[in-house]
mmCIF file of C-alpha atoms and ligand atoms in Angstrom:
data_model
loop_
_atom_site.group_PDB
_atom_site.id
_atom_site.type_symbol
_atom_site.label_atom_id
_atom_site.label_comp_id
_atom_site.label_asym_id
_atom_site.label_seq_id
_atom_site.Cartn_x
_atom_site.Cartn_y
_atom_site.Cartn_z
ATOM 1 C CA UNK A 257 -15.879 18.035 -17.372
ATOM 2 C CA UNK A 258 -13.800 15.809 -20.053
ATOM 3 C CA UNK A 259 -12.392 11.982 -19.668
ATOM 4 C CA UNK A 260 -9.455 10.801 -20.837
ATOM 5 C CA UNK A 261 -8.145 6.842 -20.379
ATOM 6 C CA UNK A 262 -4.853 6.778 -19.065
ATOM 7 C CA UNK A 263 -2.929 3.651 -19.891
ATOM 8 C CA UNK A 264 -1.287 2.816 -16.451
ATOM 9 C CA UNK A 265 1.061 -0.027 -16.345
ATOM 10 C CA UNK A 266 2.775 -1.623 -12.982
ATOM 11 C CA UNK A 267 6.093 -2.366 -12.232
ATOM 12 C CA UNK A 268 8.336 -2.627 -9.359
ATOM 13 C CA UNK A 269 9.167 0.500 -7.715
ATOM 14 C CA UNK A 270 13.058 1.729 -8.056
ATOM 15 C CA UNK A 271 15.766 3.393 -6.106
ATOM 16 C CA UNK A 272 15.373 6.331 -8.496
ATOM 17 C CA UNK A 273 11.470 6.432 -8.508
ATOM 18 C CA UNK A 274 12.139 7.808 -4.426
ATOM 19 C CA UNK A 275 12.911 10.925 -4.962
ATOM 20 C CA UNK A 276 9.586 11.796 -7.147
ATOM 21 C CA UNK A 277 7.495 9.821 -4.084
ATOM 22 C CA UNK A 278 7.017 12.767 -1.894
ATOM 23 C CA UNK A 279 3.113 12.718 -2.039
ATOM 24 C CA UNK A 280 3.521 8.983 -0.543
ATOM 25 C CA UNK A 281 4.370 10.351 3.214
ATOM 26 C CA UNK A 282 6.354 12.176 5.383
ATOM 27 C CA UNK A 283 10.293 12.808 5.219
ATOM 28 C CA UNK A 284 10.425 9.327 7.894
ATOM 29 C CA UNK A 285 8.200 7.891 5.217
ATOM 30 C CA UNK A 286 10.825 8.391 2.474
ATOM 31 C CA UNK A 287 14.034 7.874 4.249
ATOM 32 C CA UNK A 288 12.791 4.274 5.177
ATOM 33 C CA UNK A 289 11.594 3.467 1.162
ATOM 34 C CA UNK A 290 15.399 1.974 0.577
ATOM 35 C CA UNK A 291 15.331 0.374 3.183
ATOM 36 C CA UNK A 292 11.842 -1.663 1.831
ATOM 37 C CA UNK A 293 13.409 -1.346 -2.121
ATOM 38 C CA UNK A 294 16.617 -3.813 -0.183
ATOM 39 C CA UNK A 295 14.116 -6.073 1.539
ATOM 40 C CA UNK A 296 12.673 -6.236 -2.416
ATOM 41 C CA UNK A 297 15.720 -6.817 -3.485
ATOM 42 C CA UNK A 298 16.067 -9.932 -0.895
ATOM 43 C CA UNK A 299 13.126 -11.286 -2.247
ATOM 44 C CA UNK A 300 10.977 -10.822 1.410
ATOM 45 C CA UNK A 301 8.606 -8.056 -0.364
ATOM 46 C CA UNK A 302 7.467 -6.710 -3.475
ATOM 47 C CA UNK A 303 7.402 -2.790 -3.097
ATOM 48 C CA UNK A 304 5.270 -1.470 -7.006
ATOM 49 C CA UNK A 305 4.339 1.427 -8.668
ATOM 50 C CA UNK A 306 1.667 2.320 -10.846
ATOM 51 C CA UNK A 307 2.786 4.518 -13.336
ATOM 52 C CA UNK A 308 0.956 6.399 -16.257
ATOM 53 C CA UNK A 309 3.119 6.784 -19.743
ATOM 54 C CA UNK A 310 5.728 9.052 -17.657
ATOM 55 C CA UNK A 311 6.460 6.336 -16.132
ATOM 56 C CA UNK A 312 6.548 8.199 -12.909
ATOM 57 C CA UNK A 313 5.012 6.776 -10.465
ATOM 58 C CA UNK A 314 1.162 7.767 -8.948
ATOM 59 C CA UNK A 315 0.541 5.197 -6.379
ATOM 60 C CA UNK A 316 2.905 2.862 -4.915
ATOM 61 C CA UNK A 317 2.467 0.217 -2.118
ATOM 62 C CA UNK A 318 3.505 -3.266 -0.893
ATOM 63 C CA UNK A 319 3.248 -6.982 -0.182
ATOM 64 C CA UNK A 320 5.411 -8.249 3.026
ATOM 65 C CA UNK A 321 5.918 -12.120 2.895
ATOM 66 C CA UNK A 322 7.313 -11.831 6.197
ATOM 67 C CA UNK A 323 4.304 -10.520 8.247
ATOM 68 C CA UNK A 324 2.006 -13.283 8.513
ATOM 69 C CA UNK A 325 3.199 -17.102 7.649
ATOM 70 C CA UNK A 326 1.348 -18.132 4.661
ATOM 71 C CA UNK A 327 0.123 -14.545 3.871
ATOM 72 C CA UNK A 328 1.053 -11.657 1.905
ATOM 73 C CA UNK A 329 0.056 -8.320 3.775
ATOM 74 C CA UNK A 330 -0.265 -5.486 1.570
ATOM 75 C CA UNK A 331 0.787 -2.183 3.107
ATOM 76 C CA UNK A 332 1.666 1.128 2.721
ATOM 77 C CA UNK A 333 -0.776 1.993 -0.171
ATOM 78 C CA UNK A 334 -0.446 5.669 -1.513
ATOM 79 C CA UNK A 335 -2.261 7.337 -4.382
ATOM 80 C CA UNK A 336 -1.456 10.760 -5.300
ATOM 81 C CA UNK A 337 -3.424 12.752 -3.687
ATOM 82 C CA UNK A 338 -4.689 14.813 -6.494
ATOM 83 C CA UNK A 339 -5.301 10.832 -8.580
ATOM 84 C CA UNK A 340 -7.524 9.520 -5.850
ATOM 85 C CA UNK A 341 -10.722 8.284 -6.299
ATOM 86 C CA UNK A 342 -9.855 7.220 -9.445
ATOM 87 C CA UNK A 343 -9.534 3.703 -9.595
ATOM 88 C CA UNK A 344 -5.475 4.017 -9.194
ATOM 89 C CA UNK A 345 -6.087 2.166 -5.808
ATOM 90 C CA UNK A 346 -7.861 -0.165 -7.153
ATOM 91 C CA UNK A 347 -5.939 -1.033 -10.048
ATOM 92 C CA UNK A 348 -2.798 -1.180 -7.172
ATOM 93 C CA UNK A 349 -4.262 -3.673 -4.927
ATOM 94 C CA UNK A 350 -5.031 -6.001 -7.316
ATOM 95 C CA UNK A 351 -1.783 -5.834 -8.553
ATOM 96 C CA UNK A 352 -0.212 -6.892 -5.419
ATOM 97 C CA UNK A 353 -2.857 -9.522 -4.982
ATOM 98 C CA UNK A 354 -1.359 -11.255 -8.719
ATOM 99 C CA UNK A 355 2.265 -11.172 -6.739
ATOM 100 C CA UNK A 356 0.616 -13.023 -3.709
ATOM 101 C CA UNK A 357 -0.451 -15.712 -6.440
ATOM 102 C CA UNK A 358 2.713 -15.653 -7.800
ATOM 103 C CA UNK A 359 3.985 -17.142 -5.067
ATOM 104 C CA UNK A 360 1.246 -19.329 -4.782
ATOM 105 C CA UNK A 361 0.124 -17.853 -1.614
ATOM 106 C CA UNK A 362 -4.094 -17.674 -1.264
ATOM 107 C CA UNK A 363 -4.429 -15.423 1.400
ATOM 108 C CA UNK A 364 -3.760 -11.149 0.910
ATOM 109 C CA UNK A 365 -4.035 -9.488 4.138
ATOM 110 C CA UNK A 366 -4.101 -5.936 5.245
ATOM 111 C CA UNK A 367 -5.070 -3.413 7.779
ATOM 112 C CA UNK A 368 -6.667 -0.335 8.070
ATOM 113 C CA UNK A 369 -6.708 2.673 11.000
ATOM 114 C CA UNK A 370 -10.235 2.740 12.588
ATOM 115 C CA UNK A 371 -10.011 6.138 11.997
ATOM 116 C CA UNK A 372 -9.877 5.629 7.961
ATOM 117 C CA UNK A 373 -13.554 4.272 7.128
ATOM 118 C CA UNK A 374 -13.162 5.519 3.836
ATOM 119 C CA UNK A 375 -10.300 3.608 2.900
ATOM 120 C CA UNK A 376 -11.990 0.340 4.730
ATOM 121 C CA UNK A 377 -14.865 0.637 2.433
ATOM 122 C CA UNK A 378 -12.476 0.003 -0.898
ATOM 123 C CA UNK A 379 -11.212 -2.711 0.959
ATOM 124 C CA UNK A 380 -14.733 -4.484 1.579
ATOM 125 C CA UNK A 381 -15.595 -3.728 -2.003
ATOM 126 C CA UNK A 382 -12.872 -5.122 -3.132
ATOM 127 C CA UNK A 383 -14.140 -8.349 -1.098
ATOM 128 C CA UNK A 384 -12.033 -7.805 2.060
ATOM 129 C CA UNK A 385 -13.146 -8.737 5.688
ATOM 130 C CA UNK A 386 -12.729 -7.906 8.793
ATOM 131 C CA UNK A 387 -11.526 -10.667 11.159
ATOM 132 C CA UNK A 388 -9.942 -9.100 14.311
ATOM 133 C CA UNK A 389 -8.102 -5.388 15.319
ATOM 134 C CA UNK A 390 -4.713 -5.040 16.594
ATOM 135 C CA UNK A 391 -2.411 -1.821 18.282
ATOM 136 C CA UNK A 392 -0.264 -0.305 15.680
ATOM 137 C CA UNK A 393 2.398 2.680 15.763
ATOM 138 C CA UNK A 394 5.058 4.038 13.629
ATOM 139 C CA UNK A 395 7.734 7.044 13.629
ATOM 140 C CA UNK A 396 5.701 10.454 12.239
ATOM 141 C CA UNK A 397 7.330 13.884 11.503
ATOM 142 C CA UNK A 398 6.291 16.322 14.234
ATOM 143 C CA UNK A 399 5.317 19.786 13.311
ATOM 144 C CA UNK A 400 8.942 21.146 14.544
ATOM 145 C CA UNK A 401 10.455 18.379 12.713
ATOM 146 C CA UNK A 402 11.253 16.226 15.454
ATOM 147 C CA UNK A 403 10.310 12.234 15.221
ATOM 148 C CA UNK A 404 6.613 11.767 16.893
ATOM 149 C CA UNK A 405 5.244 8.348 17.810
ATOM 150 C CA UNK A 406 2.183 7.525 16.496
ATOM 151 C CA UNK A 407 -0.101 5.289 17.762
ATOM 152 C CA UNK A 408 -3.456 3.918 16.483
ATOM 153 C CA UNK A 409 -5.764 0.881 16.767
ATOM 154 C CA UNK A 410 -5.998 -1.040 13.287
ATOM 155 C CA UNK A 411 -8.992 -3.566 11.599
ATOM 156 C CA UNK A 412 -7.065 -6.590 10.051
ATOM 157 C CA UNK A 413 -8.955 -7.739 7.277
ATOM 158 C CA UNK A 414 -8.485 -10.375 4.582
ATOM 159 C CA UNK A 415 -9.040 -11.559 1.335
ATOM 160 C CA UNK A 416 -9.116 -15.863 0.304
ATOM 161 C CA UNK A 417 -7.826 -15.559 -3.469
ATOM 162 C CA UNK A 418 -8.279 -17.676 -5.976
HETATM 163 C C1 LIG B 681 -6.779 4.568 0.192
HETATM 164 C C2 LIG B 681 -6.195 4.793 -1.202
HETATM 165 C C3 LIG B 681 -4.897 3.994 -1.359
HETATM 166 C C4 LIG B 681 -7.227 4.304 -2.240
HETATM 167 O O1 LIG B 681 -6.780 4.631 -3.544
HETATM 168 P P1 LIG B 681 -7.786 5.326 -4.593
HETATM 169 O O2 LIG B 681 -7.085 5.414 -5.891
HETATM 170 O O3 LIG B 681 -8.305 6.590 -4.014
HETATM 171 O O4 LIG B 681 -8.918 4.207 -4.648
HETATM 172 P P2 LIG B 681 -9.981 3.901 -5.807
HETATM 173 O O5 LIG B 681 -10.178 5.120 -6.629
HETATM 174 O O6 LIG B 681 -9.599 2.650 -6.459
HETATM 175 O O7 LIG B 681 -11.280 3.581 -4.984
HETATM 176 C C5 LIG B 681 -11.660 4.451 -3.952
HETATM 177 C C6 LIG B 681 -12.742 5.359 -4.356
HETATM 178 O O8 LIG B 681 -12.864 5.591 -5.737
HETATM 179 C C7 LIG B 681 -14.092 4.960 -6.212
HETATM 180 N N1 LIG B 681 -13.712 4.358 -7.475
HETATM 181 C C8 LIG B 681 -13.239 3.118 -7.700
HETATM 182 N N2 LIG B 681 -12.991 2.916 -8.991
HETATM 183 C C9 LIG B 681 -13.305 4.101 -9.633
HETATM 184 C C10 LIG B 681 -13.262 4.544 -10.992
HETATM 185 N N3 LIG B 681 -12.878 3.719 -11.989
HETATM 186 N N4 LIG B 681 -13.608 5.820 -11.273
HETATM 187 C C11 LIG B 681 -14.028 6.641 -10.279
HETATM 188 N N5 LIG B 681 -14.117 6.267 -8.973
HETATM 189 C C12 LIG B 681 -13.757 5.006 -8.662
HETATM 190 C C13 LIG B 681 -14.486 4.004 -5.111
HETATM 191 O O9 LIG B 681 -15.837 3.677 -5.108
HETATM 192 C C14 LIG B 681 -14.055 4.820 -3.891
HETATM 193 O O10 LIG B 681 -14.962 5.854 -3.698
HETATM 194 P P3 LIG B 681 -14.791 7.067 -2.624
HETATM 195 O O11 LIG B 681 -13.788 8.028 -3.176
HETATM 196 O O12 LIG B 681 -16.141 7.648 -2.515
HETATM 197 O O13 LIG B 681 -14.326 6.462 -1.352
HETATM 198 C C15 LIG B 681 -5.911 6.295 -1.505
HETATM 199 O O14 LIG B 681 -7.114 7.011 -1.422
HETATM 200 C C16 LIG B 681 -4.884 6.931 -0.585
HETATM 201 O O15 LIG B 681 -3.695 6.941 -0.900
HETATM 202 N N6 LIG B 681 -5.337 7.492 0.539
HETATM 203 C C17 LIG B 681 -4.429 8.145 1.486
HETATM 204 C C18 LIG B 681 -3.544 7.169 2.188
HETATM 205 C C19 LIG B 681 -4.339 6.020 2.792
HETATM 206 O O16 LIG B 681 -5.389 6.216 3.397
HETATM 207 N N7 LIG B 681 -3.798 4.805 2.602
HETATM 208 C C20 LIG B 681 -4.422 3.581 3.083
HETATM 209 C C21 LIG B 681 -3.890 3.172 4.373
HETATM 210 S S1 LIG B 681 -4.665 1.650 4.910
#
């Protein structure tokens, strides 16, 4: 096996970065990422990417001032599939957690399907806990195509920064 270091910088994600995004999620997924990029724009979320010296991106995700009152909630975290387990992740989420600060916000908040312990495990390392579950459910892409809801129970966890 070899090692290289890639330098990875992060930066807000763009109306042109979508189109090179398709690892992030389905076609829903995608067609709703302007829709997040305007909300950026408004100044209600930050949406970033991590990007290597392509500066395409390999992981994007991000913080929603609007969720929780005195919170930023970090959401819809994607590595590139063949990038995780990395450190990309990591190097995202704490990211988003210096754009919480920014806004001098101490709390990052986020949640995770029950069904996704391995994902819940980076998020206790990286000094998250649990403090209560909640019903969750979003438009999926069905196997014909056709919009599916999906439905799934979710751990909200937490983070006190400082
Ligand atoms: C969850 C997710 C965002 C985490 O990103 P990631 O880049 O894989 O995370 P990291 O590499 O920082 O850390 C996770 C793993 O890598 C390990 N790791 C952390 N830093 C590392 C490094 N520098 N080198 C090697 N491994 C490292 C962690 O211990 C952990 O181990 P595991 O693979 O055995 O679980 C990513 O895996 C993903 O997109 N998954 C699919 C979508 C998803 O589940 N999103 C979350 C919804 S809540």
């Amino acid at each position: 096996m070899s090692t290289i270091h890639v330098p990875l910088a992060v930066r807000d994600l763009t109306p042109a970065d979508v189109p090179t995004c398709t690892w992030s999620g389905d076609r829903r997924h995608l067609e709703k990422l302007p829709v997040q990029l305007a909300r950026a724009r408004d100044g209600v979320v930050d949406y970033l990417a991590v990007c290597p010296p392509s500066d395409i991106p390999v992981a994007i995700g991000g913080v929603d001032y609007e969720a929780r009152p005195g919170a930023g909630v970090i959401w819809q975290l994607a590595v590139m599939p063949a990038l995780q387990s990395c450190g990309i992740g990591t190097v995202l989420i704490r990211a988003a957690e210096d754009r919480i600060r920014r806004r001098d916000l101490s709390t990052a908040e986020l949640s995770v399907e029950e069904d996704n312990p391995r994902a819940r495990a980076l998020y206790e390392r990286l000094g998250y806990h649990a403090y209560g579950s909640e019903k969750d459910g979003w438009d999926t892409e069905g196997p014909d195509g056709a919009t599916v809801w999906h439905e799934t129970m979710c751990t909200l966890m937490r983070r006190e920064l400082r």
